[in-house]
């Protein structure tokens, strides 16, 4: 018996070593993939609650969503002023260099373009999506006197400057959604932007663009990088590239 124990003990001892000694450090764990970041920019006299449905959809997909809170939502300080504060808020939330995508509604689309084209934002932005934005102005802007609203009048110096500097967007993918039944963007075709992929959907009224499942499905599909193939929404036949 003693002889047997002497023969077996060394093997038992060696087998026990791994369980009682600290293991060698494992190779560095793979860093988790950075979350996508999306900035939602509201329009005239609105708040971030406009994006409630889209925000919920994106957060459900694991997207890090920032809802902008524009200062002077009636455009009192001008659209450049709003763009400056938008830049400050984005830098505070995500730092000055992390990649972002922007979804902007109505006036927010022009504020976002000013930030991207003339305040350095284009270098970090991966996608720009505008919804019912007056890229060519709106006649409704003659009904309100604030500086920012005057800048949205057709032919304004601000709009001309945006047109002249749009090459700063580089190869950034840009989409502009519109509805032919828009009573805020007058005429509705003013949302057509020659730099963008222009899509028209028969949505009743301006604010309902952000509650349309068809529009939201397409926005979500474009922003979520790993969208499950079986869940990808079909593009409606009403979509298409518009022309002025």
Coordinates of N, CA and C in Angstrom, one line a residue, residues 52-239:
X52 N -39.4 61.4 -29.5 CA -39.6 60.3 -28.5 C -39.7 58.9 -29.2
X53 N -40.4 58.8 -30.2 CA -40.5 57.5 -30.9 C -39.2 57.0 -31.5
X54 N -38.5 57.9 -32.2 CA -37.2 57.5 -32.8 C -36.2 57.2 -31.7
X55 N -36.2 58.0 -30.7 CA -35.2 57.8 -29.6 C -35.4 56.4 -29.0
X56 N -36.7 56.0 -28.7 CA -36.9 54.7 -28.1 C -36.5 53.6 -29.0
X57 N -36.7 53.8 -30.3 CA -36.3 52.7 -31.3 C -34.8 52.6 -31.3
X58 N -34.1 53.7 -31.3 CA -32.6 53.6 -31.4 C -32.0 53.1 -30.1
X59 N -32.5 53.5 -29.0 CA -31.9 53.0 -27.7 C -32.2 51.5 -27.6
X60 N -33.3 51.1 -28.1 CA -33.6 49.6 -28.0 C -32.6 48.9 -28.8
X61 N -32.0 49.5 -29.8 CA -30.9 48.9 -30.7 C -29.5 49.1 -30.1
X62 N -29.5 49.7 -28.9 CA -28.2 49.9 -28.3 C -27.4 51.1 -28.7
X63 N -28.1 52.0 -29.4 CA -27.5 53.3 -29.8 C -27.5 54.3 -28.7
X64 N -26.4 55.0 -28.6 CA -26.2 56.1 -27.6 C -26.8 57.3 -28.2
X65 N -27.9 57.8 -27.7 CA -28.7 58.9 -28.2 C -28.5 60.1 -27.4
X66 N -28.2 61.2 -28.1 CA -28.2 62.5 -27.4 C -29.3 63.4 -28.1
X67 N -30.2 63.9 -27.3 CA -31.3 64.8 -27.8 C -30.9 66.2 -27.5
X68 N -30.6 67.0 -28.6 CA -30.2 68.4 -28.4 C -31.3 69.2 -27.8
X69 N -30.8 70.2 -27.1 CA -31.7 71.2 -26.5 C -31.3 72.6 -27.0
X70 N -31.8 73.0 -28.1 CA -31.4 74.3 -28.7 C -31.8 75.5 -27.9
X71 N -30.8 76.4 -27.8 CA -31.1 77.6 -27.1 C -32.0 78.5 -28.0
X72 N -32.9 79.2 -27.4 CA -33.8 80.1 -28.2 C -34.5 79.3 -29.3
X73 N -35.4 78.5 -29.0 CA -36.0 77.6 -30.0 C -36.8 78.4 -31.1
X74 N -37.0 79.7 -30.9 CA -37.6 80.5 -31.9 C -36.6 81.1 -32.9
X75 N -35.3 80.8 -32.7 CA -34.3 81.3 -33.6 C -33.9 82.8 -33.3
X76 N -34.1 83.3 -32.1 CA -33.8 84.7 -31.7 C -32.4 85.0 -32.0
X77 N -31.5 84.2 -31.6 CA -30.1 84.5 -31.8 C -29.5 84.2 -33.2
X78 N -30.3 83.6 -34.0 CA -29.8 83.3 -35.4 C -29.4 81.8 -35.4
X79 N -29.3 81.2 -36.6 CA -29.0 79.8 -36.7 C -27.6 79.5 -36.5
X80 N -26.6 80.5 -36.7 CA -25.2 80.2 -36.4 C -25.1 80.1 -34.9
X81 N -25.8 80.9 -34.1 CA -25.8 80.9 -32.7 C -26.2 79.5 -32.2
X82 N -27.3 79.0 -32.7 CA -27.8 77.7 -32.3 C -26.8 76.6 -32.7
X83 N -26.1 76.7 -33.8 CA -25.1 75.7 -34.2 C -23.9 75.7 -33.3
X84 N -23.6 76.9 -32.8 CA -22.4 77.0 -31.9 C -22.8 76.3 -30.6
X85 N -24.0 76.5 -30.1 CA -24.4 75.8 -28.9 C -24.6 74.3 -29.1
X86 N -25.0 73.9 -30.3 CA -25.1 72.5 -30.6 C -23.8 71.8 -30.6
X87 N -22.8 72.5 -31.1 CA -21.4 72.0 -31.1 C -20.9 71.8 -29.7
X88 N -21.1 72.8 -28.8 CA -20.7 72.7 -27.5 C -21.4 71.5 -26.7
X89 N -22.7 71.4 -27.0 CA -23.4 70.3 -26.3 C -22.9 68.9 -26.8
X90 N -22.6 68.8 -28.1 CA -22.1 67.5 -28.6 C -20.8 67.2 -28.0
X91 N -19.9 68.2 -28.0 CA -18.5 68.0 -27.5 C -18.6 67.6 -26.0
X92 N -19.5 68.2 -25.3 CA -19.6 67.9 -23.8 C -20.2 66.5 -23.6
X93 N -21.1 66.0 -24.5 CA -21.7 64.7 -24.3 C -20.7 63.6 -24.8
X94 N -20.1 63.8 -26.0 CA -19.4 62.7 -26.6 C -17.9 63.0 -26.8
X95 N -17.4 64.2 -26.3 CA -16.0 64.5 -26.6 C -15.9 65.2 -28.0
X96 N -14.7 65.8 -28.3 CA -14.6 66.5 -29.5 C -14.3 65.7 -30.8
X97 N -14.1 64.4 -30.7 CA -13.7 63.7 -31.8 C -14.5 62.4 -32.1
X98 N -15.2 61.9 -31.2 CA -16.0 60.6 -31.4 C -16.9 60.7 -32.5
X99 N -17.0 59.7 -33.4 CA -17.9 59.7 -34.6 C -19.4 59.8 -34.1
X100 N -20.1 60.6 -34.9 CA -21.6 60.7 -34.6 C -22.4 60.7 -35.9
X101 N -23.6 60.4 -35.8 CA -24.6 60.6 -36.9 C -25.6 61.6 -36.4
X102 N -26.2 62.4 -37.3 CA -27.2 63.4 -36.9 C -28.5 63.2 -37.6
X103 N -29.6 63.2 -36.9 CA -31.0 63.3 -37.5 C -31.6 64.6 -37.0
X104 N -32.0 65.4 -38.0 CA -32.5 66.7 -37.7 C -33.8 67.0 -38.3
X105 N -34.7 67.6 -37.6 CA -36.1 67.9 -38.0 C -36.2 69.4 -38.3
X106 N -36.8 69.7 -39.5 CA -37.2 71.1 -39.8 C -36.1 72.0 -39.7
X107 N -36.2 73.1 -38.9 CA -35.2 74.1 -38.7 C -33.9 73.4 -38.2
X108 N -34.0 72.4 -37.5 CA -32.8 71.7 -37.0 C -31.9 71.2 -38.1
X109 N -32.5 70.9 -39.3 CA -31.6 70.5 -40.4 C -30.7 71.6 -40.8
X110 N -31.1 72.9 -40.8 CA -30.3 74.0 -41.2 C -29.2 74.3 -40.1
X111 N -29.7 74.2 -38.9 CA -28.7 74.3 -37.8 C -27.6 73.3 -37.8
X112 N -28.0 72.0 -38.1 CA -27.0 71.0 -38.2 C -26.1 71.2 -39.4
X113 N -26.6 71.7 -40.5 CA -25.7 71.9 -41.7 C -24.7 73.0 -41.4
X114 N -25.2 74.1 -40.7 CA -24.2 75.1 -40.3 C -23.1 74.6 -39.4
X115 N -23.5 73.7 -38.4 CA -22.5 73.1 -37.6 C -21.5 72.2 -38.4
X116 N -22.1 71.4 -39.3 CA -21.2 70.5 -40.0 C -20.4 71.2 -41.1
X117 N -20.9 72.2 -41.8 CA -20.3 72.8 -42.9 C -19.3 74.0 -42.5
X118 N -19.7 74.7 -41.4 CA -19.0 75.9 -41.1 C -18.4 76.0 -39.7
X119 N -18.7 75.0 -38.9 CA -18.1 75.0 -37.6 C -17.4 73.7 -37.2
X120 N -16.9 73.0 -38.3 CA -16.0 71.9 -38.1 C -16.6 70.5 -37.8
X121 N -17.9 70.4 -37.8 CA -18.6 69.2 -37.4 C -18.5 68.1 -38.4
X122 N -18.2 68.4 -39.7 CA -18.2 67.4 -40.7 C -17.1 66.4 -40.6
X123 N -16.0 66.7 -39.9 CA -14.9 65.8 -39.8 C -15.2 64.6 -38.9
X124 N -16.3 64.7 -38.1 CA -16.6 63.6 -37.2 C -18.0 63.0 -37.5
X125 N -18.7 63.5 -38.4 CA -20.1 63.0 -38.7 C -20.1 62.0 -39.8
X126 N -20.8 60.8 -39.5 CA -20.8 59.7 -40.4 C -22.1 59.8 -41.3
X127 N -23.1 60.3 -40.8 CA -24.4 60.4 -41.6 C -25.2 61.7 -41.2
X128 N -25.8 62.3 -42.2 CA -26.7 63.4 -41.9 C -28.1 63.0 -42.5
X129 N -29.1 63.0 -41.6 CA -30.5 62.8 -42.1 C -31.3 64.0 -41.7
X130 N -32.0 64.6 -42.7 CA -32.9 65.7 -42.3 C -34.3 65.3 -42.7
X131 N -35.2 65.8 -41.9 CA -36.6 65.4 -42.1 C -37.4 66.7 -42.2
X132 N -38.0 67.0 -43.3 CA -38.8 68.2 -43.6 C -38.1 69.4 -43.2
X133 N -36.9 69.6 -43.7 CA -36.0 70.7 -43.5 C -36.1 71.7 -44.7
X134 N -36.2 73.0 -44.5 CA -36.3 73.9 -45.6 C -35.0 74.3 -46.3
X135 N -34.4 73.3 -47.0 CA -33.0 73.6 -47.5 C -33.0 74.7 -48.5
X136 N -34.2 75.0 -49.1 CA -34.3 76.1 -50.0 C -35.2 77.2 -49.5
X137 N -35.4 77.2 -48.2 CA -36.2 78.2 -47.5 C -37.7 77.8 -47.5
X138 N -38.5 78.6 -46.8 CA -39.9 78.4 -46.7 C -40.6 79.8 -46.6
X139 N -41.7 79.9 -47.4 CA -42.4 81.2 -47.4 C -43.1 81.4 -46.0
X140 N -43.3 80.3 -45.2 CA -43.8 80.5 -43.9 C -42.9 81.3 -43.0
X141 N -41.7 81.4 -43.4 CA -40.7 82.2 -42.5 C -41.0 83.7 -42.6
X142 N -41.8 84.2 -43.5 CA -42.2 85.6 -43.5 C -43.2 85.9 -42.5
X143 N -43.7 84.9 -41.7 CA -44.7 85.2 -40.7 C -44.1 85.4 -39.3
X144 N -42.8 85.3 -39.2 CA -42.2 85.5 -37.8 C -40.9 86.3 -38.0
X145 N -40.6 87.2 -37.0 CA -39.6 88.2 -37.2 C -38.2 87.8 -36.7
X146 N -38.0 86.7 -36.0 CA -36.7 86.4 -35.4 C -35.6 86.3 -36.4
X147 N -34.4 86.5 -36.0 CA -33.3 86.4 -36.9 C -33.2 85.0 -37.6
X148 N -33.3 84.0 -36.8 CA -33.2 82.6 -37.3 C -34.3 82.3 -38.3
X149 N -35.5 82.8 -38.1 CA -36.6 82.5 -39.0 C -36.4 83.3 -40.3
X150 N -35.9 84.6 -40.2 CA -35.6 85.4 -41.4 C -34.6 84.7 -42.2
X151 N -33.6 84.0 -41.6 CA -32.6 83.2 -42.3 C -33.2 82.0 -43.1
X152 N -34.4 81.6 -42.7 CA -35.0 80.5 -43.4 C -35.9 81.0 -44.6
X153 N -35.9 82.3 -44.9 CA -36.7 82.8 -46.0 C -35.9 82.5 -47.3
X154 N -36.7 82.1 -48.4 CA -36.0 81.8 -49.6 C -35.1 82.9 -50.1
X155 N -33.9 82.5 -50.5 CA -32.9 83.4 -51.1 C -32.1 84.2 -50.0
X156 N -32.2 83.8 -48.7 CA -31.5 84.5 -47.7 C -30.0 84.3 -47.8
X157 N -29.2 85.2 -47.3 CA -27.8 85.1 -47.3 C -27.3 83.9 -46.6
X158 N -28.0 83.5 -45.5 CA -27.6 82.3 -44.8 C -27.8 81.1 -45.7
X159 N -28.9 80.9 -46.4 CA -29.1 79.8 -47.3 C -28.1 79.8 -48.4
X160 N -27.8 80.9 -48.9 CA -26.8 81.0 -50.0 C -25.4 80.5 -49.5
X161 N -25.1 80.9 -48.3 CA -23.8 80.5 -47.7 C -23.8 78.9 -47.5
X162 N -24.9 78.4 -47.0 CA -24.9 76.9 -46.9 C -24.8 76.2 -48.2
X163 N -25.4 76.8 -49.2 CA -25.2 76.2 -50.6 C -23.8 76.2 -51.1
X164 N -23.1 77.4 -50.8 CA -21.7 77.6 -51.3 C -20.7 76.8 -50.5
X165 N -21.1 76.3 -49.3 CA -20.1 75.5 -48.5 C -20.4 74.1 -48.3
X166 N -21.4 73.6 -49.1 CA -21.8 72.2 -48.8 C -20.8 71.2 -49.3
X167 N -19.8 71.6 -50.0 CA -18.7 70.7 -50.4 C -17.9 70.2 -49.2
X168 N -18.0 71.0 -48.1 CA -17.3 70.6 -46.9 C -17.8 69.3 -46.3
X169 N -19.0 68.9 -46.7 CA -19.5 67.6 -46.2 C -18.8 66.4 -46.8
X170 N -18.0 66.6 -47.8 CA -17.2 65.6 -48.4 C -18.1 64.5 -49.0
X171 N -17.8 63.2 -48.6 CA -18.6 62.1 -49.1 C -19.6 61.6 -48.1
X172 N -19.9 62.4 -47.1 CA -20.8 62.0 -46.1 C -22.2 61.6 -46.7
X173 N -22.8 60.5 -46.3 CA -24.1 60.2 -46.8 C -25.1 61.1 -46.2
X174 N -26.0 61.7 -47.1 CA -27.0 62.6 -46.7 C -28.4 62.2 -47.2
X175 N -29.4 62.2 -46.4 CA -30.8 61.9 -46.8 C -31.7 63.0 -46.4
X176 N -32.6 63.4 -47.3 CA -33.6 64.4 -47.0 C -35.0 63.8 -47.2
X177 N -35.8 63.7 -46.1 CA -37.2 63.2 -46.2 C -38.1 64.4 -46.3
X178 N -39.2 64.2 -47.1 CA -40.2 65.3 -47.2 C -41.6 64.7 -47.4
X179 N -42.6 65.5 -47.2 CA -44.0 65.1 -47.5 C -44.6 66.2 -48.4
X180 N -45.3 65.8 -49.5 CA -46.0 66.7 -50.4 C -47.1 67.5 -49.7
X181 N -47.5 67.0 -48.5 CA -48.6 67.7 -47.7 C -48.1 68.6 -46.6
X182 N -46.9 69.1 -46.7 CA -46.3 69.9 -45.7 C -46.9 71.3 -45.8
X183 N -47.4 71.8 -44.7 CA -48.0 73.2 -44.7 C -47.0 74.1 -43.9
X184 N -45.9 73.7 -43.6 CA -44.9 74.5 -42.9 C -43.7 74.8 -43.8
X185 N -43.3 73.8 -44.6 CA -42.3 74.0 -45.6 C -43.0 74.3 -46.9
X186 N -43.0 75.6 -47.3 CA -43.7 76.1 -48.5 C -42.8 76.7 -49.5
X187 N -42.8 76.1 -50.7 CA -43.5 74.9 -51.1 C -42.8 73.7 -50.5
X188 N -43.5 72.5 -50.4 CA -42.9 71.3 -49.8 C -41.6 70.9 -50.6
X189 N -41.5 71.2 -51.9 CA -40.4 70.8 -52.6 C -39.1 71.5 -52.2
X190 N -39.3 72.5 -51.3 CA -38.1 73.2 -50.7 C -37.2 72.3 -49.9
X191 N -37.7 71.1 -49.5 CA -36.9 70.2 -48.7 C -36.0 69.4 -49.6
X192 N -36.2 69.5 -50.9 CA -35.3 68.8 -51.9 C -33.9 69.5 -51.9
X193 N -32.9 68.7 -51.7 CA -31.5 69.2 -51.6 C -30.7 68.5 -52.6
X194 N -30.0 69.2 -53.5 CA -29.3 68.5 -54.6 C -28.1 67.7 -54.1
X195 N -27.7 67.9 -52.9 CA -26.6 67.1 -52.3 C -27.0 65.8 -51.7
X196 N -28.4 65.7 -51.5 CA -28.9 64.6 -50.7 C -29.6 63.5 -51.6
X197 N -29.8 62.4 -50.9 CA -30.8 61.4 -51.5 C -32.1 61.9 -51.0
X198 N -33.0 62.3 -51.9 CA -34.3 62.9 -51.5 C -35.4 61.8 -51.6
X199 N -36.2 61.7 -50.5 CA -37.2 60.7 -50.4 C -38.5 61.4 -50.0
X200 N -39.6 61.1 -50.7 CA -40.9 61.7 -50.5 C -41.9 60.6 -50.0
X201 N -42.6 61.0 -48.9 CA -43.6 60.0 -48.3 C -44.9 60.8 -48.1
X202 N -46.0 60.2 -48.4 CA -47.3 60.9 -48.3 C -47.8 60.9 -46.9
X203 N -47.1 61.7 -46.1 CA -47.5 61.8 -44.6 C -48.3 63.0 -44.5
X204 N -49.4 62.9 -43.7 CA -50.3 64.1 -43.5 C -49.6 65.0 -42.5
X205 N -49.3 66.2 -42.9 CA -48.8 67.3 -42.1 C -47.3 67.2 -41.7
X206 N -46.7 68.3 -41.5 CA -45.3 68.5 -41.1 C -44.9 67.7 -39.9
X207 N -45.5 67.9 -38.7 CA -45.0 67.2 -37.5 C -45.2 65.7 -37.5
X208 N -46.1 65.2 -38.3 CA -46.3 63.7 -38.3 C -45.2 62.9 -39.0
X209 N -44.3 63.6 -39.6 CA -43.2 62.9 -40.3 C -42.4 62.1 -39.2
X210 N -42.4 62.6 -38.0 CA -41.6 61.9 -36.9 C -42.4 60.9 -36.2
X211 N -43.7 60.7 -36.6 CA -44.5 59.6 -36.0 C -44.9 58.6 -37.1
X212 N -44.4 58.8 -38.3 CA -44.7 57.8 -39.4 C -43.8 56.6 -39.3
X213 N -44.4 55.4 -39.1 CA -43.6 54.2 -39.0 C -42.8 54.0 -40.3
X214 N -43.3 54.4 -41.4 CA -42.6 54.2 -42.7 C -41.3 55.0 -42.7
X215 N -41.4 56.2 -42.3 CA -40.2 57.1 -42.2 C -39.2 56.6 -41.1
X216 N -39.8 56.3 -39.9 CA -38.9 55.9 -38.8 C -38.2 54.5 -39.1
X217 N -38.9 53.6 -39.8 CA -38.3 52.4 -40.2 C -37.1 52.6 -41.1
X218 N -37.2 53.5 -42.0 CA -36.1 53.7 -42.9 C -35.0 54.4 -42.3
X219 N -35.3 55.4 -41.4 CA -34.2 56.0 -40.6 C -33.4 55.0 -39.8
X220 N -34.2 54.2 -39.1 CA -33.6 53.2 -38.2 C -32.7 52.2 -39.0
X221 N -33.2 51.8 -40.2 CA -32.4 50.9 -41.1 C -31.1 51.5 -41.5
X222 N -31.1 52.8 -41.7 CA -29.9 53.5 -42.2 C -28.9 53.7 -41.0
X223 N -29.3 53.9 -39.8 CA -28.5 54.2 -38.7 C -27.9 53.0 -38.0
X224 N -28.7 52.0 -37.9 CA -28.2 50.8 -37.1 C -27.4 49.9 -38.0
X225 N -26.1 49.8 -37.7 CA -25.1 49.2 -38.6 C -25.4 47.7 -38.8
X226 N -25.8 47.0 -37.7 CA -26.0 45.6 -37.8 C -27.5 45.3 -37.6
X227 N -28.2 45.8 -38.5 CA -29.7 45.6 -38.5 C -30.0 44.2 -38.9
X228 N -30.7 43.4 -38.2 CA -31.0 42.0 -38.6 C -31.7 42.0 -39.9
X229 N -31.1 41.1 -40.8 CA -31.6 41.1 -42.2 C -33.1 40.8 -42.2
X230 N -33.6 39.9 -41.4 CA -35.0 39.5 -41.4 C -35.9 40.6 -41.0
X231 N -35.3 41.7 -40.3 CA -36.2 42.8 -39.8 C -36.1 44.0 -40.7
X232 N -35.2 44.0 -41.7 CA -35.0 45.2 -42.5 C -36.4 45.6 -43.2
X233 N -36.8 46.8 -42.9 CA -38.1 47.2 -43.6 C -37.9 47.4 -45.1
X234 N -39.0 47.1 -45.8 CA -38.9 47.3 -47.2 C -39.2 48.8 -47.5
X235 N -38.4 49.3 -48.5 CA -38.6 50.7 -48.9 C -40.0 50.8 -49.7
X236 N -40.8 51.8 -49.3 CA -42.0 52.0 -50.0 C -41.9 52.5 -51.4
X237 N -42.8 52.2 -52.2 CA -42.8 52.7 -53.6 C -42.8 54.2 -53.8
X238 N -43.3 54.9 -52.7 CA -43.4 56.3 -52.8 C -42.0 57.0 -52.6
X239 N -41.0 56.3 -52.2 CA -39.7 56.8 -52.0 C -39.1 57.1 -53.4

